[in-house]
Amino acid sequence: MVRDMDVGMSVANNGLFSDPSSVAFWGATQNIAIKFSTTHLGYSLNNKHQLQLRSFNTKPKFNLREVSTPIAMATGRVQQVLPPPLTSTSLPPSLFDGTTRLYISYTCPYAQRVWITRNCKGLEEKIQLVPIDLQDRPSWYKEKVYPPNKVPSLEHNNEVRGESLDLIRYIDSHFEGPSLFPSGSDKEFAEELLSYTDTFYKTVISSFKGDVTEAGTTFDYMETALSKYDHGPFFLGQFSLVDIAYAPFIERFQLFLMEVKDYDIKMGRIKIMRLVQEINNIDGYKVTRSDPKVLVESYKKRFLAQEDSTL
């Protein structure tokens, strides 16, 4: 199994885009009408582009007011003041003092999964974000917090847990906020898709230095999976942990394959195209994105450096 990795890069403006033109690489941001409810999760899209938040296996209610705003999960906020990454010279926080802390790197896709989950559950005030500079990480992180010395990790109830897929499940089940995981028959399909994330990652990564044909098979698998439900653009029809598990990697693979291989993962795959467009509208995801140019250059250095050195 592919485990969470040390993936660190510099990031402009604390992880937010500085170039407005780069914001729309997952589809144009648009203002649409949303009907809010405290018991609803996800959304279904009708022909008038009106979204209704609802929870899994729950019928939507309609006695709700409409407002014009970008899509939001739980918080309705896009802009956040992000703390600067902690380095080798930074003092540790007051560890195990009852505060719940999520240790991340702003540009690590595994950490991004958990960060998105935190945001979409509306837990910005309940789970403190603690960014770590992986290129200059503080020694106390390994010694006092998380001995594997990787991100993400979660400090909660005087314990520290790791591994991104485990953490997104943990946060969803142990904290308040809209449920992001289904039950019943939907759960079985969700588990299948989560299990496929390792294959997805390994197959696409292996194509970076070779033929993209094999990578295409994984995107075809995703296109087929996205066709199972017709009541929304996401893997389970409505937004869930499955979309969160894939989103950070789709973000990176889409950019890198287009830049290096001139390969558009959305070409001929209307379901994937719709998925990335709609995920781009989710506020809990928006704030977690890194500068596309930084991501591409980092992947070039990481995956193509050895090839270039032999020229």
PDB file of C-alpha atoms in Angstrom:
ATOM      1  CA  MET A   1       0.000   0.000   0.000  1.00  0.00           C
ATOM      2  CA  VAL A   2       1.172   3.494  -0.780  1.00  0.00           C
ATOM      3  CA  ARG A   3       1.538   5.301   2.537  1.00  0.00           C
ATOM      4  CA  ASP A   4       1.538   8.992   3.197  1.00  0.00           C
ATOM      5  CA  MET A   5       4.707  10.546   1.869  1.00  0.00           C
ATOM      6  CA  ASP A   6       6.913  13.498   2.653  1.00  0.00           C
ATOM      7  CA  VAL A   7       5.837  15.824  -0.123  1.00  0.00           C
ATOM      8  CA  GLY A   8       6.963  19.393   0.479  1.00  0.00           C
ATOM      9  CA  MET A   9       7.309  22.462  -1.728  1.00  0.00           C
ATOM     10  CA  SER A  10       7.331  26.194  -1.343  1.00  0.00           C
ATOM     11  CA  VAL A  11       3.955  27.831  -1.833  1.00  0.00           C
ATOM     12  CA  ALA A  12       2.999  31.355  -2.749  1.00  0.00           C
ATOM     13  CA  ASN A  13       0.718  33.431  -0.557  1.00  0.00           C
ATOM     14  CA  ASN A  14       0.301  30.709   2.067  1.00  0.00           C
ATOM     15  CA  GLY A  15      -1.194  28.238  -0.379  1.00  0.00           C
ATOM     16  CA  LEU A  16      -3.570  30.585  -2.191  1.00  0.00           C
ATOM     17  CA  PHE A  17      -3.287  31.527  -5.825  1.00  0.00           C
ATOM     18  CA  SER A  18      -1.568  34.821  -6.564  1.00  0.00           C
ATOM     19  CA  ASP A  19      -2.489  34.795 -10.248  1.00  0.00           C
ATOM     20  CA  PRO A  20      -6.268  35.065 -10.741  1.00  0.00           C
ATOM     21  CA  SER A  21      -5.984  33.289 -14.076  1.00  0.00           C
ATOM     22  CA  SER A  22      -4.659  30.197 -12.351  1.00  0.00           C
ATOM     23  CA  VAL A  23      -7.635  29.820 -10.048  1.00  0.00           C
ATOM     24  CA  ALA A  24      -9.860  28.345 -12.737  1.00  0.00           C
ATOM     25  CA  PHE A  25      -7.756  25.345 -13.697  1.00  0.00           C
ATOM     26  CA  TRP A  26     -10.436  23.046 -12.271  1.00  0.00           C
ATOM     27  CA  GLY A  27     -13.237  24.943 -13.961  1.00  0.00           C
ATOM     28  CA  ALA A  28     -14.509  28.484 -13.731  1.00  0.00           C
ATOM     29  CA  THR A  29     -15.772  29.716 -10.376  1.00  0.00           C
ATOM     30  CA  GLN A  30     -19.347  30.885 -10.600  1.00  0.00           C
ATOM     31  CA  ASN A  31     -22.034  32.342  -8.359  1.00  0.00           C
ATOM     32  CA  ILE A  32     -25.090  30.141  -8.074  1.00  0.00           C
ATOM     33  CA  ALA A  33     -28.097  29.790  -5.794  1.00  0.00           C
ATOM     34  CA  ILE A  34     -27.761  27.500  -2.808  1.00  0.00           C
ATOM     35  CA  LYS A  35     -30.411  26.287  -0.415  1.00  0.00           C
ATOM     36  CA  PHE A  36     -28.917  25.796   3.030  1.00  0.00           C
ATOM     37  CA  SER A  37     -29.980  23.357   5.747  1.00  0.00           C
ATOM     38  CA  THR A  38     -28.296  22.308   8.987  1.00  0.00           C
ATOM     39  CA  THR A  39     -29.074  18.656   8.251  1.00  0.00           C
ATOM     40  CA  HIS A  40     -28.131  18.516   4.598  1.00  0.00           C
ATOM     41  CA  LEU A  41     -24.885  17.422   2.964  1.00  0.00           C
ATOM     42  CA  GLY A  42     -23.585  17.311  -0.594  1.00  0.00           C
ATOM     43  CA  TYR A  43     -25.681  18.497  -3.450  1.00  0.00           C
ATOM     44  CA  SER A  44     -27.600  17.497  -6.532  1.00  0.00           C
ATOM     45  CA  LEU A  45     -27.523  19.658  -9.633  1.00  0.00           C
ATOM     46  CA  ASN A  46     -30.630  20.272 -11.717  1.00  0.00           C
ATOM     47  CA  ASN A  47     -30.904  21.847 -15.140  1.00  0.00           C
ATOM     48  CA  LYS A  48     -31.158  25.333 -13.642  1.00  0.00           C
ATOM     49  CA  HIS A  49     -27.846  24.950 -11.781  1.00  0.00           C
ATOM     50  CA  GLN A  50     -29.561  25.185  -8.433  1.00  0.00           C
ATOM     51  CA  LEU A  51     -27.901  23.190  -5.670  1.00  0.00           C
ATOM     52  CA  GLN A  52     -29.592  21.595  -2.692  1.00  0.00           C
ATOM     53  CA  LEU A  53     -27.440  20.466   0.233  1.00  0.00           C
ATOM     54  CA  ARG A  54     -28.533  17.114   1.638  1.00  0.00           C
ATOM     55  CA  SER A  55     -27.235  14.236   3.752  1.00  0.00           C
ATOM     56  CA  PHE A  56     -26.814  10.619   2.671  1.00  0.00           C
ATOM     57  CA  ASN A  57     -30.067   8.645   2.454  1.00  0.00           C
ATOM     58  CA  THR A  58     -32.100  11.742   3.388  1.00  0.00           C
ATOM     59  CA  LYS A  59     -34.741  13.446   1.295  1.00  0.00           C
ATOM     60  CA  PRO A  60     -34.106  17.171   0.813  1.00  0.00           C
ATOM     61  CA  LYS A  61     -36.325  19.783   2.404  1.00  0.00           C
ATOM     62  CA  PHE A  62     -37.373  22.879   0.546  1.00  0.00           C
ATOM     63  CA  ASN A  63     -38.418  25.454   3.150  1.00  0.00           C
ATOM     64  CA  LEU A  64     -35.052  27.171   2.959  1.00  0.00           C
ATOM     65  CA  ARG A  65     -33.974  30.610   1.871  1.00  0.00           C
ATOM     66  CA  GLU A  66     -31.868  31.193  -1.237  1.00  0.00           C
ATOM     67  CA  VAL A  67     -28.705  33.258  -1.406  1.00  0.00           C
ATOM     68  CA  SER A  68     -26.243  33.964  -4.194  1.00  0.00           C
ATOM     69  CA  THR A  69     -22.815  32.688  -3.179  1.00  0.00           C
ATOM     70  CA  PRO A  70     -20.088  30.291  -4.328  1.00  0.00           C
ATOM     71  CA  ILE A  71     -20.668  26.683  -3.272  1.00  0.00           C
ATOM     72  CA  ALA A  72     -19.613  26.036   0.316  1.00  0.00           C
ATOM     73  CA  MET A  73     -19.481  22.958   2.500  1.00  0.00           C
ATOM     74  CA  ALA A  74     -20.382  23.594   6.143  1.00  0.00           C
ATOM     75  CA  THR A  75     -18.645  26.959   6.602  1.00  0.00           C
ATOM     76  CA  GLY A  76     -19.480  28.990   3.498  1.00  0.00           C
ATOM     77  CA  ARG A  77     -16.037  30.627   3.670  1.00  0.00           C
ATOM     78  CA  VAL A  78     -13.254  30.601   1.087  1.00  0.00           C
ATOM     79  CA  GLN A  79     -10.706  33.016   2.496  1.00  0.00           C
ATOM     80  CA  GLN A  80      -8.781  31.966   5.584  1.00  0.00           C
ATOM     81  CA  VAL A  81      -5.750  33.386   7.303  1.00  0.00           C
ATOM     82  CA  LEU A  82      -3.300  30.503   7.118  1.00  0.00           C
ATOM     83  CA  PRO A  83      -0.486  30.277   9.672  1.00  0.00           C
ATOM     84  CA  PRO A  84       3.105  30.173   8.378  1.00  0.00           C
ATOM     85  CA  PRO A  85       4.834  26.758   8.293  1.00  0.00           C
ATOM     86  CA  LEU A  86       6.884  25.870  11.361  1.00  0.00           C
ATOM     87  CA  THR A  87      10.611  25.313  10.778  1.00  0.00           C
ATOM     88  CA  SER A  88      13.589  23.938  12.705  1.00  0.00           C
ATOM     89  CA  THR A  89      13.793  27.211  14.629  1.00  0.00           C
ATOM     90  CA  SER A  90      10.111  27.253  15.611  1.00  0.00           C
ATOM     91  CA  LEU A  91       9.029  26.448  19.135  1.00  0.00           C
ATOM     92  CA  PRO A  92       6.471  23.660  19.555  1.00  0.00           C
ATOM     93  CA  PRO A  93       2.874  24.420  20.488  1.00  0.00           C
ATOM     94  CA  SER A  94       1.656  23.495  23.962  1.00  0.00           C
ATOM     95  CA  LEU A  95       1.447  19.796  23.158  1.00  0.00           C
ATOM     96  CA  PHE A  96      -1.260  17.592  24.658  1.00  0.00           C
ATOM     97  CA  ASP A  97      -3.026  20.473  26.365  1.00  0.00           C
ATOM     98  CA  GLY A  98      -6.462  19.438  25.130  1.00  0.00           C
ATOM     99  CA  THR A  99      -6.201  21.273  21.812  1.00  0.00           C
ATOM    100  CA  THR A 100      -6.932  19.220  18.708  1.00  0.00           C
ATOM    101  CA  ARG A 101      -4.224  19.860  16.111  1.00  0.00           C
ATOM    102  CA  LEU A 102      -3.851  18.780  12.498  1.00  0.00           C
ATOM    103  CA  TYR A 103      -0.214  18.748  11.367  1.00  0.00           C
ATOM    104  CA  ILE A 104       0.150  19.179   7.629  1.00  0.00           C
ATOM    105  CA  SER A 105       2.280  20.510   4.827  1.00  0.00           C
ATOM    106  CA  TYR A 106       0.454  22.982   2.621  1.00  0.00           C
ATOM    107  CA  THR A 107       1.566  21.172  -0.527  1.00  0.00           C
ATOM    108  CA  CYS A 108       1.384  17.505   0.510  1.00  0.00           C
ATOM    109  CA  PRO A 109      -1.553  15.765  -1.235  1.00  0.00           C
ATOM    110  CA  TYR A 110      -2.002  13.294   1.627  1.00  0.00           C
ATOM    111  CA  ALA A 111      -2.229  16.095   4.158  1.00  0.00           C
ATOM    112  CA  GLN A 112      -4.543  17.955   1.792  1.00  0.00           C
ATOM    113  CA  ARG A 113      -7.063  15.119   2.072  1.00  0.00           C
ATOM    114  CA  VAL A 114      -7.395  15.624   5.811  1.00  0.00           C
ATOM    115  CA  TRP A 115      -7.326  19.400   5.537  1.00  0.00           C
ATOM    116  CA  ILE A 116     -10.255  19.295   3.082  1.00  0.00           C
ATOM    117  CA  THR A 117     -12.193  16.975   5.398  1.00  0.00           C
ATOM    118  CA  ARG A 118     -11.654  19.339   8.336  1.00  0.00           C
ATOM    119  CA  ASN A 119     -12.903  22.270   6.278  1.00  0.00           C
ATOM    120  CA  CYS A 120     -15.931  20.507   4.834  1.00  0.00           C
ATOM    121  CA  LYS A 121     -16.997  19.377   8.296  1.00  0.00           C
ATOM    122  CA  GLY A 122     -16.879  23.001   9.438  1.00  0.00           C
ATOM    123  CA  LEU A 123     -14.184  22.287  12.023  1.00  0.00           C
ATOM    124  CA  GLU A 124     -11.857  25.224  11.419  1.00  0.00           C
ATOM    125  CA  GLU A 125     -12.437  26.399  14.986  1.00  0.00           C
ATOM    126  CA  LYS A 126     -12.287  22.911  16.512  1.00  0.00           C
ATOM    127  CA  ILE A 127      -9.166  21.534  14.797  1.00  0.00           C
ATOM    128  CA  GLN A 128      -6.156  23.822  14.794  1.00  0.00           C
ATOM    129  CA  LEU A 129      -4.041  23.763  11.641  1.00  0.00           C
ATOM    130  CA  VAL A 130      -0.298  23.357  12.286  1.00  0.00           C
ATOM    131  CA  PRO A 131       1.704  23.520   9.027  1.00  0.00           C
ATOM    132  CA  ILE A 132       5.193  21.984   8.977  1.00  0.00           C
ATOM    133  CA  ASP A 133       8.017  22.929   6.610  1.00  0.00           C
ATOM    134  CA  LEU A 134       9.080  19.486   5.381  1.00  0.00           C
ATOM    135  CA  GLN A 135      12.320  20.860   3.971  1.00  0.00           C
ATOM    136  CA  ASP A 136      13.278  22.325   7.356  1.00  0.00           C
ATOM    137  CA  ARG A 137      11.101  20.447   9.796  1.00  0.00           C
ATOM    138  CA  PRO A 138      11.428  21.002  13.542  1.00  0.00           C
ATOM    139  CA  SER A 139      13.096  18.205  15.491  1.00  0.00           C
ATOM    140  CA  TRP A 140      10.385  18.269  18.155  1.00  0.00           C
ATOM    141  CA  TYR A 141       7.814  17.049  15.632  1.00  0.00           C
ATOM    142  CA  LYS A 142       9.493  13.640  15.396  1.00  0.00           C
ATOM    143  CA  GLU A 143      10.613  13.517  19.011  1.00  0.00           C
ATOM    144  CA  LYS A 144       7.435  14.665  20.744  1.00  0.00           C
ATOM    145  CA  VAL A 145       4.552  14.478  18.287  1.00  0.00           C
ATOM    146  CA  TYR A 146       4.772  11.854  15.544  1.00  0.00           C
ATOM    147  CA  PRO A 147       7.822   9.542  15.406  1.00  0.00           C
ATOM    148  CA  PRO A 148       7.289   8.566  11.729  1.00  0.00           C
ATOM    149  CA  ASN A 149       8.039  12.271  11.066  1.00  0.00           C
ATOM    150  CA  LYS A 150       5.504  12.481   8.240  1.00  0.00           C
ATOM    151  CA  VAL A 151       2.369  14.460   7.584  1.00  0.00           C
ATOM    152  CA  PRO A 152      -0.517  14.393   8.095  1.00  0.00           C
ATOM    153  CA  SER A 153      -0.993  13.589  11.763  1.00  0.00           C
ATOM    154  CA  LEU A 154      -3.779  14.454  14.174  1.00  0.00           C
ATOM    155  CA  GLU A 155      -3.353  15.248  17.872  1.00  0.00           C
ATOM    156  CA  HIS A 156      -6.650  14.476  19.592  1.00  0.00           C
ATOM    157  CA  ASN A 157      -7.569  13.262  23.078  1.00  0.00           C
ATOM    158  CA  ASN A 158      -3.893  13.015  24.065  1.00  0.00           C
ATOM    159  CA  GLU A 159      -3.104  10.684  21.175  1.00  0.00           C
ATOM    160  CA  VAL A 160      -1.524  11.244  17.769  1.00  0.00           C
ATOM    161  CA  ARG A 161      -2.765   9.378  14.723  1.00  0.00           C
ATOM    162  CA  GLY A 162      -1.508   9.252  11.151  1.00  0.00           C
ATOM    163  CA  GLU A 163      -2.238   7.980   7.613  1.00  0.00           C
ATOM    164  CA  SER A 164      -4.520  10.154   5.545  1.00  0.00           C
ATOM    165  CA  LEU A 165      -7.245   7.653   4.658  1.00  0.00           C
ATOM    166  CA  ASP A 166      -7.522   6.629   8.297  1.00  0.00           C
ATOM    167  CA  LEU A 167      -7.639  10.258   9.399  1.00  0.00           C
ATOM    168  CA  ILE A 168     -10.400  11.369   7.049  1.00  0.00           C
ATOM    169  CA  ARG A 169     -12.547   8.513   8.368  1.00  0.00           C
ATOM    170  CA  TYR A 170     -11.633   9.356  11.956  1.00  0.00           C
ATOM    171  CA  ILE A 171     -12.511  13.021  11.628  1.00  0.00           C
ATOM    172  CA  ASP A 172     -15.785  12.218   9.885  1.00  0.00           C
ATOM    173  CA  SER A 173     -16.883   9.771  12.593  1.00  0.00           C
ATOM    174  CA  HIS A 174     -15.503  11.473  15.729  1.00  0.00           C
ATOM    175  CA  PHE A 175     -16.419  15.109  15.120  1.00  0.00           C
ATOM    176  CA  GLU A 176     -19.609  17.038  14.573  1.00  0.00           C
ATOM    177  CA  GLY A 177     -20.651  18.288  11.163  1.00  0.00           C
ATOM    178  CA  PRO A 178     -22.281  16.791   8.072  1.00  0.00           C
ATOM    179  CA  SER A 179     -21.544  13.125   7.461  1.00  0.00           C
ATOM    180  CA  LEU A 180     -19.205  12.558   4.537  1.00  0.00           C
ATOM    181  CA  PHE A 181     -19.481   8.782   4.304  1.00  0.00           C
ATOM    182  CA  PRO A 182     -22.508   6.669   3.357  1.00  0.00           C
ATOM    183  CA  SER A 183     -24.050   3.518   4.795  1.00  0.00           C
ATOM    184  CA  GLY A 184     -25.761   0.559   3.175  1.00  0.00           C
ATOM    185  CA  SER A 185     -25.008  -0.411  -0.407  1.00  0.00           C
ATOM    186  CA  ASP A 186     -23.322   2.910  -1.095  1.00  0.00           C
ATOM    187  CA  LYS A 187     -20.738   2.146   1.592  1.00  0.00           C
ATOM    188  CA  GLU A 188     -19.570  -1.009  -0.179  1.00  0.00           C
ATOM    189  CA  PHE A 189     -18.949   0.896  -3.393  1.00  0.00           C
ATOM    190  CA  ALA A 190     -17.234   3.683  -1.453  1.00  0.00           C
ATOM    191  CA  GLU A 191     -14.856   1.168   0.139  1.00  0.00           C
ATOM    192  CA  GLU A 192     -14.029  -0.237  -3.289  1.00  0.00           C
ATOM    193  CA  LEU A 193     -13.169   3.214  -4.605  1.00  0.00           C
ATOM    194  CA  LEU A 194     -11.039   4.074  -1.569  1.00  0.00           C
ATOM    195  CA  SER A 195      -9.134   0.805  -1.988  1.00  0.00           C
ATOM    196  CA  TYR A 196      -8.396   1.734  -5.605  1.00  0.00           C
ATOM    197  CA  THR A 197      -6.587   4.959  -4.669  1.00  0.00           C
ATOM    198  CA  ASP A 198      -3.257   3.134  -4.284  1.00  0.00           C
ATOM    199  CA  THR A 199      -3.550   1.561  -7.735  1.00  0.00           C
ATOM    200  CA  PHE A 200      -4.573   4.898  -9.179  1.00  0.00           C
ATOM    201  CA  TYR A 201      -1.531   6.644  -7.719  1.00  0.00           C
ATOM    202  CA  LYS A 202       1.023   3.965  -8.648  1.00  0.00           C
ATOM    203  CA  THR A 203      -0.260   3.549 -12.204  1.00  0.00           C
ATOM    204  CA  VAL A 204      -0.309   7.245 -13.045  1.00  0.00           C
ATOM    205  CA  ILE A 205       3.086   7.884 -11.442  1.00  0.00           C
ATOM    206  CA  SER A 206       4.634   5.033 -13.456  1.00  0.00           C
ATOM    207  CA  SER A 207       3.418   6.675 -16.668  1.00  0.00           C
ATOM    208  CA  PHE A 208       5.300   9.918 -16.046  1.00  0.00           C
ATOM    209  CA  LYS A 209       8.474   8.597 -17.654  1.00  0.00           C
ATOM    210  CA  GLY A 210       6.795   6.368 -20.204  1.00  0.00           C
ATOM    211  CA  ASP A 211       3.586   5.870 -22.169  1.00  0.00           C
ATOM    212  CA  VAL A 212       0.426   7.433 -20.778  1.00  0.00           C
ATOM    213  CA  THR A 213      -1.706   4.597 -22.131  1.00  0.00           C
ATOM    214  CA  GLU A 214      -1.642   2.733 -18.830  1.00  0.00           C
ATOM    215  CA  ALA A 215      -2.528   5.888 -16.932  1.00  0.00           C
ATOM    216  CA  GLY A 216      -5.464   6.280 -19.289  1.00  0.00           C
ATOM    217  CA  THR A 217      -6.897   2.988 -18.051  1.00  0.00           C
ATOM    218  CA  THR A 218      -7.132   4.370 -14.515  1.00  0.00           C
ATOM    219  CA  PHE A 219      -8.947   7.468 -15.714  1.00  0.00           C
ATOM    220  CA  ASP A 220     -11.271   5.238 -17.744  1.00  0.00           C
ATOM    221  CA  TYR A 221     -11.963   3.296 -14.538  1.00  0.00           C
ATOM    222  CA  MET A 222     -12.828   6.547 -12.799  1.00  0.00           C
ATOM    223  CA  GLU A 223     -15.084   7.612 -15.668  1.00  0.00           C
ATOM    224  CA  THR A 224     -16.972   4.320 -15.373  1.00  0.00           C
ATOM    225  CA  ALA A 225     -17.209   4.647 -11.591  1.00  0.00           C
ATOM    226  CA  LEU A 226     -18.601   8.157 -11.926  1.00  0.00           C
ATOM    227  CA  SER A 227     -21.360   6.787 -14.169  1.00  0.00           C
ATOM    228  CA  LYS A 228     -22.884   4.635 -11.411  1.00  0.00           C
ATOM    229  CA  TYR A 229     -24.976   7.473  -9.958  1.00  0.00           C
ATOM    230  CA  ASP A 230     -26.916  10.045 -11.942  1.00  0.00           C
ATOM    231  CA  HIS A 231     -28.113  12.334  -9.109  1.00  0.00           C
ATOM    232  CA  GLY A 232     -24.878  14.316  -8.849  1.00  0.00           C
ATOM    233  CA  PRO A 233     -21.414  14.805 -10.336  1.00  0.00           C
ATOM    234  CA  PHE A 234     -19.452  12.973  -7.629  1.00  0.00           C
ATOM    235  CA  PHE A 235     -18.378   9.341  -7.172  1.00  0.00           C
ATOM    236  CA  LEU A 236     -21.355   8.598  -4.932  1.00  0.00           C
ATOM    237  CA  GLY A 237     -23.586  11.149  -6.603  1.00  0.00           C
ATOM    238  CA  GLN A 238     -23.024  13.610  -3.768  1.00  0.00           C
ATOM    239  CA  PHE A 239     -19.795  14.874  -2.247  1.00  0.00           C
ATOM    240  CA  SER A 240     -18.070  12.393   0.073  1.00  0.00           C
ATOM    241  CA  LEU A 241     -14.752  11.172   1.468  1.00  0.00           C
ATOM    242  CA  VAL A 242     -14.202   9.347  -1.821  1.00  0.00           C
ATOM    243  CA  ASP A 243     -13.988  12.623  -3.725  1.00  0.00           C
ATOM    244  CA  ILE A 244     -11.710  14.019  -1.021  1.00  0.00           C
ATOM    245  CA  ALA A 245      -9.383  11.024  -1.316  1.00  0.00           C
ATOM    246  CA  TYR A 246      -8.932  11.529  -5.064  1.00  0.00           C
ATOM    247  CA  ALA A 247      -9.097  15.310  -5.425  1.00  0.00           C
ATOM    248  CA  PRO A 248      -5.496  16.258  -4.432  1.00  0.00           C
ATOM    249  CA  PHE A 249      -4.045  13.720  -6.861  1.00  0.00           C
ATOM    250  CA  ILE A 250      -6.359  14.581  -9.736  1.00  0.00           C
ATOM    251  CA  GLU A 251      -5.334  18.196  -9.174  1.00  0.00           C
ATOM    252  CA  ARG A 252      -1.651  17.326  -9.591  1.00  0.00           C
ATOM    253  CA  PHE A 253      -1.929  14.644 -12.275  1.00  0.00           C
ATOM    254  CA  GLN A 254      -4.111  16.827 -14.473  1.00  0.00           C
ATOM    255  CA  LEU A 255      -1.564  19.636 -14.423  1.00  0.00           C
ATOM    256  CA  PHE A 256       1.532  17.499 -14.823  1.00  0.00           C
ATOM    257  CA  LEU A 257       0.246  15.251 -17.617  1.00  0.00           C
ATOM    258  CA  MET A 258      -0.949  18.246 -19.609  1.00  0.00           C
ATOM    259  CA  GLU A 259       2.381  20.038 -19.192  1.00  0.00           C
ATOM    260  CA  VAL A 260       4.734  17.105 -19.793  1.00  0.00           C
ATOM    261  CA  LYS A 261       2.722  14.687 -21.941  1.00  0.00           C
ATOM    262  CA  ASP A 262       0.212  17.070 -23.554  1.00  0.00           C
ATOM    263  CA  TYR A 263      -2.403  14.650 -22.227  1.00  0.00           C
ATOM    264  CA  ASP A 264      -5.754  15.979 -21.048  1.00  0.00           C
ATOM    265  CA  ILE A 265      -7.347  13.571 -18.558  1.00  0.00           C
ATOM    266  CA  LYS A 266     -10.755  15.155 -19.240  1.00  0.00           C
ATOM    267  CA  MET A 267     -10.671  14.622 -23.007  1.00  0.00           C
ATOM    268  CA  GLY A 268     -13.474  12.229 -23.927  1.00  0.00           C
ATOM    269  CA  ARG A 269     -14.371  11.785 -20.261  1.00  0.00           C
ATOM    270  CA  ILE A 270     -17.340  14.019 -19.549  1.00  0.00           C
ATOM    271  CA  LYS A 271     -17.867  12.607 -16.049  1.00  0.00           C
ATOM    272  CA  ILE A 272     -14.323  13.471 -14.957  1.00  0.00           C
ATOM    273  CA  MET A 273     -14.671  16.906 -16.537  1.00  0.00           C
ATOM    274  CA  ARG A 274     -17.827  17.550 -14.540  1.00  0.00           C
ATOM    275  CA  LEU A 275     -16.246  16.168 -11.363  1.00  0.00           C
ATOM    276  CA  VAL A 276     -13.268  18.518 -11.451  1.00  0.00           C
ATOM    277  CA  GLN A 277     -15.477  21.475 -12.314  1.00  0.00           C
ATOM    278  CA  GLU A 278     -17.763  20.880  -9.350  1.00  0.00           C
ATOM    279  CA  ILE A 279     -14.999  20.122  -6.855  1.00  0.00           C
ATOM    280  CA  ASN A 280     -13.471  23.439  -7.865  1.00  0.00           C
ATOM    281  CA  ASN A 281     -16.619  25.107  -6.528  1.00  0.00           C
ATOM    282  CA  ILE A 282     -16.286  23.680  -3.013  1.00  0.00           C
ATOM    283  CA  ASP A 283     -14.895  26.224  -0.582  1.00  0.00           C
ATOM    284  CA  GLY A 284     -13.435  23.571   1.710  1.00  0.00           C
ATOM    285  CA  TYR A 285     -11.253  22.464  -1.173  1.00  0.00           C
ATOM    286  CA  LYS A 286     -10.430  25.880  -2.647  1.00  0.00           C
ATOM    287  CA  VAL A 287      -8.406  27.110   0.288  1.00  0.00           C
ATOM    288  CA  THR A 288      -6.221  23.976   0.197  1.00  0.00           C
ATOM    289  CA  ARG A 289      -4.971  24.394  -3.373  1.00  0.00           C
ATOM    290  CA  SER A 290      -1.371  25.246  -4.203  1.00  0.00           C
ATOM    291  CA  ASP A 291       0.015  27.299  -7.056  1.00  0.00           C
ATOM    292  CA  PRO A 292      -0.236  25.104 -10.201  1.00  0.00           C
ATOM    293  CA  LYS A 293       3.178  26.251 -11.448  1.00  0.00           C
ATOM    294  CA  VAL A 294       4.790  25.222  -8.168  1.00  0.00           C
ATOM    295  CA  LEU A 295       3.138  21.807  -8.308  1.00  0.00           C
ATOM    296  CA  VAL A 296       4.246  21.140 -11.873  1.00  0.00           C
ATOM    297  CA  GLU A 297       7.828  22.218 -11.262  1.00  0.00           C
ATOM    298  CA  SER A 298       8.020  20.105  -8.134  1.00  0.00           C
ATOM    299  CA  TYR A 299       6.767  17.032  -9.983  1.00  0.00           C
ATOM    300  CA  LYS A 300       9.273  17.663 -12.753  1.00  0.00           C
ATOM    301  CA  LYS A 301      12.119  17.730 -10.258  1.00  0.00           C
ATOM    302  CA  ARG A 302      10.839  14.706  -8.426  1.00  0.00           C
ATOM    303  CA  PHE A 303       9.928  12.406 -11.302  1.00  0.00           C
ATOM    304  CA  LEU A 304      11.980  13.611 -14.267  1.00  0.00           C
ATOM    305  CA  ALA A 305      15.270  14.653 -12.632  1.00  0.00           C
ATOM    306  CA  GLN A 306      16.925  11.243 -13.065  1.00  0.00           C
ATOM    307  CA  GLU A 307      15.852  11.057 -16.688  1.00  0.00           C
ATOM    308  CA  ASP A 308      17.222  14.529 -17.404  1.00  0.00           C
ATOM    309  CA  SER A 309      20.567  13.733 -15.765  1.00  0.00           C
ATOM    310  CA  THR A 310      21.204  10.924 -18.268  1.00  0.00           C
ATOM    311  CA  LEU A 311      20.889  13.221 -21.296  1.00  0.00           C
TER     312      LEU A 311
END
